[in-house]
Tab-separated table of C-alpha atoms in Angstrom:
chain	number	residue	atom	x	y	z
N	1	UNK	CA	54.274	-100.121	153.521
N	2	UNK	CA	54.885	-100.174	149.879
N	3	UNK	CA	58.119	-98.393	149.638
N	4	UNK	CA	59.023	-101.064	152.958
N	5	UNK	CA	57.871	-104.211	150.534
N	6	UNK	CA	60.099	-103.093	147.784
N	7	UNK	CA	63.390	-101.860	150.291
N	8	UNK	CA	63.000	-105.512	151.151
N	9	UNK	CA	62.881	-107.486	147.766
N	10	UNK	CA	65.883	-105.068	147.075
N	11	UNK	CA	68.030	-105.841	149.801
N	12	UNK	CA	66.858	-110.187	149.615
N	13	UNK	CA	68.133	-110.020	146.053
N	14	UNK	CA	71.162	-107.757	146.829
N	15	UNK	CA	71.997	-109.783	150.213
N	16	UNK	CA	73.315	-106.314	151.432
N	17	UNK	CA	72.093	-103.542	152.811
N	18	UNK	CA	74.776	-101.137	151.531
N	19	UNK	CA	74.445	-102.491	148.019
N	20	UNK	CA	70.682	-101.699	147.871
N	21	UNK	CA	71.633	-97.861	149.231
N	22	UNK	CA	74.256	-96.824	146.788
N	23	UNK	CA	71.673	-97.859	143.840
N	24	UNK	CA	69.079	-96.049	145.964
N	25	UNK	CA	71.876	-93.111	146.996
N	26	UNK	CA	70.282	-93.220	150.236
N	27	UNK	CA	72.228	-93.747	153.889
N	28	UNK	CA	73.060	-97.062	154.777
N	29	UNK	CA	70.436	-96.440	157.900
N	30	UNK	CA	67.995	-95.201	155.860
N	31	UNK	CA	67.483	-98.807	154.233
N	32	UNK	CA	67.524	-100.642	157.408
N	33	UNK	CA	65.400	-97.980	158.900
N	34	UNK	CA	62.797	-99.685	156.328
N	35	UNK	CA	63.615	-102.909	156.987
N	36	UNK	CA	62.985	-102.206	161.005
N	37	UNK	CA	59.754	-100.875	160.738
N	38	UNK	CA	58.565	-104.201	158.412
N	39	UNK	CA	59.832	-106.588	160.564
N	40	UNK	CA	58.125	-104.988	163.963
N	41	UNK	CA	55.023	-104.515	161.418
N	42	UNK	CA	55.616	-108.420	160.613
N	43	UNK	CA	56.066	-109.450	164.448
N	44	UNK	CA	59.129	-111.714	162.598
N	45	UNK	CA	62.272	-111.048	161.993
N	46	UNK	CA	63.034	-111.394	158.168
N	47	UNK	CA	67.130	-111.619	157.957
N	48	UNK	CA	69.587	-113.375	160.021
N	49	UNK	CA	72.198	-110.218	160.219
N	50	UNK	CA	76.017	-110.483	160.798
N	51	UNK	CA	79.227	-108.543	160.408
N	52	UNK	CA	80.016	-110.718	157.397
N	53	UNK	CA	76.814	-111.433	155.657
N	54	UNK	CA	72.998	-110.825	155.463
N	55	UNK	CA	70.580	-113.810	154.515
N	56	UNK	CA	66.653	-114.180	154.755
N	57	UNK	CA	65.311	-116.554	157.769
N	58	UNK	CA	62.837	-119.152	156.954
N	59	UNK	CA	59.765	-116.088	157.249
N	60	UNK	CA	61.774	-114.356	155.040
N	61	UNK	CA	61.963	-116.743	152.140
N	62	UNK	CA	58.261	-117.602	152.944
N	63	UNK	CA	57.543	-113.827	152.417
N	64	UNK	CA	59.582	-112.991	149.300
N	65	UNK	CA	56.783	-114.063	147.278
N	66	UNK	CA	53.920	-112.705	149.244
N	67	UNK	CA	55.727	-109.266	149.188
N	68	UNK	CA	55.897	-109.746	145.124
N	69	UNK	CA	52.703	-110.663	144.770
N	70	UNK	CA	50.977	-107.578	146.973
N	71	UNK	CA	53.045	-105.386	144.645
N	72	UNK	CA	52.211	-106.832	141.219
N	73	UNK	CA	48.426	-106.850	142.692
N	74	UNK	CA	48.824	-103.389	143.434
N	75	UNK	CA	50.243	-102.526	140.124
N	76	UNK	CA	47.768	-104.671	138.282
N	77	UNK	CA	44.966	-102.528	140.255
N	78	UNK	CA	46.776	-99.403	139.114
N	79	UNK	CA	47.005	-99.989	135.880
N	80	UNK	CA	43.554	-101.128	135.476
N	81	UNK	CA	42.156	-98.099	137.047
N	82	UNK	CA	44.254	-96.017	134.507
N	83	UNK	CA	42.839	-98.216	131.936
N	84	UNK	CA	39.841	-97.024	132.786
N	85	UNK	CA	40.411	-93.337	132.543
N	86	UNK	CA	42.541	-93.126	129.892
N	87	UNK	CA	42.185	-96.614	127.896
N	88	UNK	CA	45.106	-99.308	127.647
N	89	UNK	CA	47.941	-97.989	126.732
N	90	UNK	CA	51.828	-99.040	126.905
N	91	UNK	CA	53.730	-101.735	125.612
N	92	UNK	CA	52.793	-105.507	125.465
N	93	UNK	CA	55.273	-108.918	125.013
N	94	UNK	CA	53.761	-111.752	123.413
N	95	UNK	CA	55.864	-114.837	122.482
N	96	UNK	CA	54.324	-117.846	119.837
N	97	UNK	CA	55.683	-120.809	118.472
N	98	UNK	CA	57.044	-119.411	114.863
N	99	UNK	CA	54.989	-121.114	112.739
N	100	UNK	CA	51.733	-120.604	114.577
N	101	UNK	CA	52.413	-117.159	114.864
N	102	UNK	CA	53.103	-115.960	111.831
N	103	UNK	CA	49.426	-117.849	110.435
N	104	UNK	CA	48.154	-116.603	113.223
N	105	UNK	CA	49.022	-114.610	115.970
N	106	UNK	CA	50.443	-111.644	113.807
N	107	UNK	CA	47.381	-110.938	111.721
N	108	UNK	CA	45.685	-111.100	115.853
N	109	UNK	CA	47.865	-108.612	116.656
N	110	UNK	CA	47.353	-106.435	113.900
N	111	UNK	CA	43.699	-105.630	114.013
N	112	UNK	CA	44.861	-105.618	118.716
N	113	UNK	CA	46.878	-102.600	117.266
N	114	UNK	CA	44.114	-101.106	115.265
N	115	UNK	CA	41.816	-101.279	118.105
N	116	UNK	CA	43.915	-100.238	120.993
N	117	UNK	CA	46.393	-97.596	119.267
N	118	UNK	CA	48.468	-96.328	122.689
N	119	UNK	CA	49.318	-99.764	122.779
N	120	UNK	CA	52.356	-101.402	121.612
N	121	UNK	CA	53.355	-104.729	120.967
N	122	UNK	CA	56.801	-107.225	120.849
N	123	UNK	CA	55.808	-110.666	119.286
N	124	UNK	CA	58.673	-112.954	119.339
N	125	UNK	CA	58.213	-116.211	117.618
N	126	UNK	CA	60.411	-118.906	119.001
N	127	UNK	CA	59.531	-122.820	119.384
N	128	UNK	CA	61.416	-122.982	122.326
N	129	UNK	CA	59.531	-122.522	125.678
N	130	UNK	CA	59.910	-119.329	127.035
N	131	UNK	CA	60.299	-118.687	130.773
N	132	UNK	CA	58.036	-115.706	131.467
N	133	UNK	CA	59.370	-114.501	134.510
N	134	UNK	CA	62.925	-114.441	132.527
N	135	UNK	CA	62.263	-113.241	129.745
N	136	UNK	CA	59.891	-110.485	131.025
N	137	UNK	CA	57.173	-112.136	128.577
N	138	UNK	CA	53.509	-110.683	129.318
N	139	UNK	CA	51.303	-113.493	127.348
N	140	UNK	CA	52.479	-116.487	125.812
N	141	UNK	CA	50.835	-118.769	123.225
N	142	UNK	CA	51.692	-122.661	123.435
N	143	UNK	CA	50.605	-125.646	121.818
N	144	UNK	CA	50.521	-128.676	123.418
N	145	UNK	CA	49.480	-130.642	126.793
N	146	UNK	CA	49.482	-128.151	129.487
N	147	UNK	CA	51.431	-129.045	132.568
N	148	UNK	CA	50.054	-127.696	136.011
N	149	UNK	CA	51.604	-124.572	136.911
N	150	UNK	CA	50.557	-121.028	138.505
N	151	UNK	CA	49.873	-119.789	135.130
N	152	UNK	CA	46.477	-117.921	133.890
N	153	UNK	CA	45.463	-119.902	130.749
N	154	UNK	CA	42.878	-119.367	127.867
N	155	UNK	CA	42.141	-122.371	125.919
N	156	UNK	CA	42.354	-120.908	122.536
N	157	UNK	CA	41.249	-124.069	120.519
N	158	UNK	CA	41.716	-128.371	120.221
N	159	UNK	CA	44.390	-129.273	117.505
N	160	UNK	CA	42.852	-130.977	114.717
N	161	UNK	CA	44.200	-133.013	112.549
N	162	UNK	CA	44.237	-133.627	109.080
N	163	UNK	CA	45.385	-136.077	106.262
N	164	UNK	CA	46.136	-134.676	103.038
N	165	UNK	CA	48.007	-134.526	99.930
N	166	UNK	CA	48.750	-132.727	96.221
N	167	UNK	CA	46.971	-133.343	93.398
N	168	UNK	CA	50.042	-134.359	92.003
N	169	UNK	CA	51.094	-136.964	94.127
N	170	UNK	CA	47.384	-138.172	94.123
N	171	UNK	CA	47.505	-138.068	90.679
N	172	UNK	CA	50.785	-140.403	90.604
N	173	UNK	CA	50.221	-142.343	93.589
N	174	UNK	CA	46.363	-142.606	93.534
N	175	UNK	CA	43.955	-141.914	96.594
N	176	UNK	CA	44.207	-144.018	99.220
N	177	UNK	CA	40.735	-145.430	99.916
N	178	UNK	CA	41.068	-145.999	103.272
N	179	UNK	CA	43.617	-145.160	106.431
N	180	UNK	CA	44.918	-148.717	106.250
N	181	UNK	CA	45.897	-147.939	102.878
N	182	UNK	CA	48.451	-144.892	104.122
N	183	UNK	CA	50.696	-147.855	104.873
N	184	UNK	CA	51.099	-148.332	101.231
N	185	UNK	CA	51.994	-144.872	100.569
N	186	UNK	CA	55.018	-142.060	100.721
N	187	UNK	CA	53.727	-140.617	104.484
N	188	UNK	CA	55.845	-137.347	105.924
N	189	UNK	CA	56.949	-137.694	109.100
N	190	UNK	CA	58.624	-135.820	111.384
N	191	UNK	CA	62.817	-136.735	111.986
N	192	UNK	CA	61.965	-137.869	115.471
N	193	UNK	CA	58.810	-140.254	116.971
N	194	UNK	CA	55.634	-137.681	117.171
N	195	UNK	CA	54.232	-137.432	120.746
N	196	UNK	CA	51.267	-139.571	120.914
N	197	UNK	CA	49.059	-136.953	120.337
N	198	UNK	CA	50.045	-135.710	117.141
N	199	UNK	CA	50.902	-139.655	115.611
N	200	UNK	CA	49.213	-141.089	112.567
N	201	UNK	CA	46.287	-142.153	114.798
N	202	UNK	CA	42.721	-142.446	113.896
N	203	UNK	CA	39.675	-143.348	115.946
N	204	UNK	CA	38.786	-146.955	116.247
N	205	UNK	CA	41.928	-147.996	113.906
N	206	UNK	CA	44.663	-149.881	115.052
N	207	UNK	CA	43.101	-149.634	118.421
N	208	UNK	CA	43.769	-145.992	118.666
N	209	UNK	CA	47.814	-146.511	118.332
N	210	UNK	CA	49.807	-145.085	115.340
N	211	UNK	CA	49.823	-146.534	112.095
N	212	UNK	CA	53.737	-147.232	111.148
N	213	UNK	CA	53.515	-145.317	108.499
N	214	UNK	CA	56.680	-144.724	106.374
N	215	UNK	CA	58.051	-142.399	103.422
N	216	UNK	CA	61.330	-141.342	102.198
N	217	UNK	CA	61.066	-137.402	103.732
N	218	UNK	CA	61.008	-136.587	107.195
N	219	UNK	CA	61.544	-133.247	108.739
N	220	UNK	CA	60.878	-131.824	112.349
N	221	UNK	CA	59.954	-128.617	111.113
N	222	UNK	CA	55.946	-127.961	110.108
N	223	UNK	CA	56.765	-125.541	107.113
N	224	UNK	CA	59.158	-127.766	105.575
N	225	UNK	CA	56.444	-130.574	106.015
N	226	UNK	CA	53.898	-128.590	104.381
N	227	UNK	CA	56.347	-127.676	101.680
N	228	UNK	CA	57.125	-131.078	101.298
N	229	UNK	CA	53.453	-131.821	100.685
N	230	UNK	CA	52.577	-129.114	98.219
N	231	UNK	CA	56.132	-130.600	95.781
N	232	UNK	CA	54.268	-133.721	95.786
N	233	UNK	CA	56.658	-135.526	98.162
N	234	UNK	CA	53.880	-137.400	99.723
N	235	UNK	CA	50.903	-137.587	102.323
N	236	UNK	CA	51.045	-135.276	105.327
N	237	UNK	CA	48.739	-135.778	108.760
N	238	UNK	CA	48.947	-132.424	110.335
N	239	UNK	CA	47.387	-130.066	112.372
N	240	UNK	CA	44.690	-128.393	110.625
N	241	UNK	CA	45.832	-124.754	111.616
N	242	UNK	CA	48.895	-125.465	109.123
N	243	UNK	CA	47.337	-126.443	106.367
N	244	UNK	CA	43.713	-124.805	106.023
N	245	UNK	CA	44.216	-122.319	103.401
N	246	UNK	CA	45.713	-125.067	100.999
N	247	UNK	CA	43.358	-126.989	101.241
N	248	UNK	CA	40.935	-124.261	101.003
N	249	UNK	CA	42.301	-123.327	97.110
N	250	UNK	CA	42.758	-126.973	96.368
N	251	UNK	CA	46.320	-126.988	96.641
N	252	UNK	CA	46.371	-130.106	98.931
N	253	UNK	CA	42.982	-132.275	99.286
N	254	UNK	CA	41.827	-133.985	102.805
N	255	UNK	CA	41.779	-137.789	102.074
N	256	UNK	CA	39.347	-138.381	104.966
N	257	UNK	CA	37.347	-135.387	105.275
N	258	UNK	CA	34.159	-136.869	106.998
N	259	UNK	CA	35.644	-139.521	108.954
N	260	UNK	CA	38.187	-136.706	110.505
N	261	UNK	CA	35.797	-134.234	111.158
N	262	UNK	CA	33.163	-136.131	112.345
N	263	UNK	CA	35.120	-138.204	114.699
N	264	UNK	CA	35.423	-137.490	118.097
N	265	UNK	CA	39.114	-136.076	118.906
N	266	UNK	CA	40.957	-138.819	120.977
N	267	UNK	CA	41.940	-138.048	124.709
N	268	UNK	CA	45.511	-136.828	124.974
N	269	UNK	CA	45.549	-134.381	121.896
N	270	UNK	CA	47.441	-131.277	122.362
N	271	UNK	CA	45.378	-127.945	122.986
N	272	UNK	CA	46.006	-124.721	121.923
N	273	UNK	CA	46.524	-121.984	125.139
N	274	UNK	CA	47.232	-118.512	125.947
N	275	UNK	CA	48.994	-118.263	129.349
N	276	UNK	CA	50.277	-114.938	131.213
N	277	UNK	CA	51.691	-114.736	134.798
N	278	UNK	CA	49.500	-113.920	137.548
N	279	UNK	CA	50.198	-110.510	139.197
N	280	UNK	CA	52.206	-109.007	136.088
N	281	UNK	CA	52.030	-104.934	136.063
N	282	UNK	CA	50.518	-105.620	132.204
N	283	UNK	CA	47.882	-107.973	133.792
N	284	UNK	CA	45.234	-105.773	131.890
N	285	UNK	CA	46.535	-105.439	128.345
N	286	UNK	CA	47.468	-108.900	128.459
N	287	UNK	CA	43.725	-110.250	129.046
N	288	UNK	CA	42.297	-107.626	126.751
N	289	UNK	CA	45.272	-109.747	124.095
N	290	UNK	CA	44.391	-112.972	125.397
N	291	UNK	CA	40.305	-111.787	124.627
N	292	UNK	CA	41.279	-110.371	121.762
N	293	UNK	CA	42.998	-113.593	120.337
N	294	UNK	CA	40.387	-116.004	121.399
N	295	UNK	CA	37.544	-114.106	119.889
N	296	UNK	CA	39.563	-113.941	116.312
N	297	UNK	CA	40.107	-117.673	116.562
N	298	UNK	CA	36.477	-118.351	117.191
N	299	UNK	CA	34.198	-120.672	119.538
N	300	UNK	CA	35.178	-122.863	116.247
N	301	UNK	CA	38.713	-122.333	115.236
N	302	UNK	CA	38.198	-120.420	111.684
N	303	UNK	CA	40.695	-123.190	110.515
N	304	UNK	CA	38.296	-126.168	110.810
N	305	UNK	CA	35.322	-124.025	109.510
N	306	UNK	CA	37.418	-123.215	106.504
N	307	UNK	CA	37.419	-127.465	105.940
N	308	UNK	CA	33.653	-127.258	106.074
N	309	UNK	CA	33.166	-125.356	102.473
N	310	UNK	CA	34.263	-126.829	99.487
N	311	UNK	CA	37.590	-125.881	97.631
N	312	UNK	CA	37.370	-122.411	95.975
N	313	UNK	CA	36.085	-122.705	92.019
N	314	UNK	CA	38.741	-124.862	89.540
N	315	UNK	CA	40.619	-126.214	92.245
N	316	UNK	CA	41.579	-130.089	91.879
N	317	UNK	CA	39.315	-132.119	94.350
């Protein structure tokens, strides 16, 4: 029945039976021998057939994915037997938004390496959305709202934000002394309007809508934001994931520390997720990844803990 499941994906994405035999070097009969014994099997017949062209019926398009699916579920069961046996082994695609990844998805993927080390891995960090049936992508790590889909998700973590500048611009623009005072100040943006999630919005403030905030740099990019920041450019309100380790040696300074970490996160911010197609052959290295990743991250992303302890010794505060 197998070998019948996958004679029949071949010859609905071929449309041709003679097509799907020279690939196969088989008879011509030998392929619709297959396709025969599935459709009596079936009790349906699964292509309309002519002299001139070969197309799936209505219980054939309704079966294409059923057929895929019993495959990739018997692969997936396969492979996790293996797994068992011999441990994971084999190679793994993971795709991350750039700057994300390289904070934090490469050094995940490192100590994956180190503890699974017949496995292998292809990270490719892109901020474009990657289709993962396309581009034959095994886990994928997005940030943002998740729309419903057939994905598998793993919430990885809640995006935090954070206000924040240099000791140097402090130093030449004083601290602002409260979040109505950002509108007095040199605020990066981004080159286009945020989503709502992500605006200059603060709990209770403006009645939860962004502050029209304004400064003379803008950039869509998060590293040249950050950049931007630690030259003194101005204030930055950013995900905390960007910024922790400089503002953990003192190389930026939260302007708001309690009142952002204490306050409750507002309803449409962005979440951090793994995601990985259902069925895949790699089913079982990609949730030992997606395990993997979560548990380095934390219950508490290590990111916010890091704004918990003060800035390391001599830093400006």
């Amino acid at each position: 029945m197998l070998d019948f499941l996958e004679t029949f994906l071949a010859v609905a994405a071929a449309g041709s039976f003679s097509l799907v035999a020279r690939r196969q070097n088989v008879a011509v009969s030998s392929i619709t021998r297959k396709i025969d014994a599935l459709e009596s099997e079936m009790g349906s017949r699964l292509f309309h057939r002519s002299s001139r062209r070969l197309v799936l019926t209505d219980a054939g398009e309704q079966f294409v994915p059923r057929a895929r699916n019993v495959i990739a579920e018997l692969a997936e069961a396969k492979e996790a037997i293996l797994a068992q046996d011999a441990g994971p082994r084999g190679l793994l695609s993971v795709t991350a938004p750039t700057v994300f990844g390289r904070q934090h998805v490469l050094s995940a993927v490192a100590s994956f390496l180190h503890r699974y080390p017949d496995i292998e891995v292809d990270l490719h960090l892109t901020d474009q959305i990657v289709d993962l049936t396309e581009q034959r992508m095994d886990v994928a790590v997005r940030i943002g709202l998740l729309p419903d889909s057939d994905l598998y998700a793993t919430q990885l973590a809640q995006v935090r934000l954070v206000t924040c500048a240099s000791p140097a611009y402090l130093a030449h623009a004083g601290r602002p002394a409260s979040v109505a005072d950002l509108l007095s100040h040199q605020c990066i943006t981004g080159a286009t309007p945020a989503a709502q999630g992500i605006a200059w919005r603060y709990p209770g403030v403006n009645r939860n809508q962004p502050l029209p905030v304004q400064g003379r740099f803008r950039s869509d990019d998060k590293d040249a934001m950050l950049q931007a920041a630690l030259k003194g450019l101005g204030v930055l309100h950013i995900a905390t994931w960007v910024v922790c380790n400089h503002l953990r040696s003192g190389e930026l300074v939260a302007l708001f520390p309690q009142q952002e970490r204490t306050a409750p996160a507002l309803p449409d911010m962005p979440c951090i997720h793994a995601v990985r197609l259902p069925g895949r052959s790699h089913a079982t290295k990609a949730r030992l990844f997606m395990d993997h990743l979560r548990a380095e991250i934390g219950a508490e992303p290590w990111w916010d803990r890091l704004l918990h302890e003060p800035a390391v010794s001599g830093a400006a505060a």
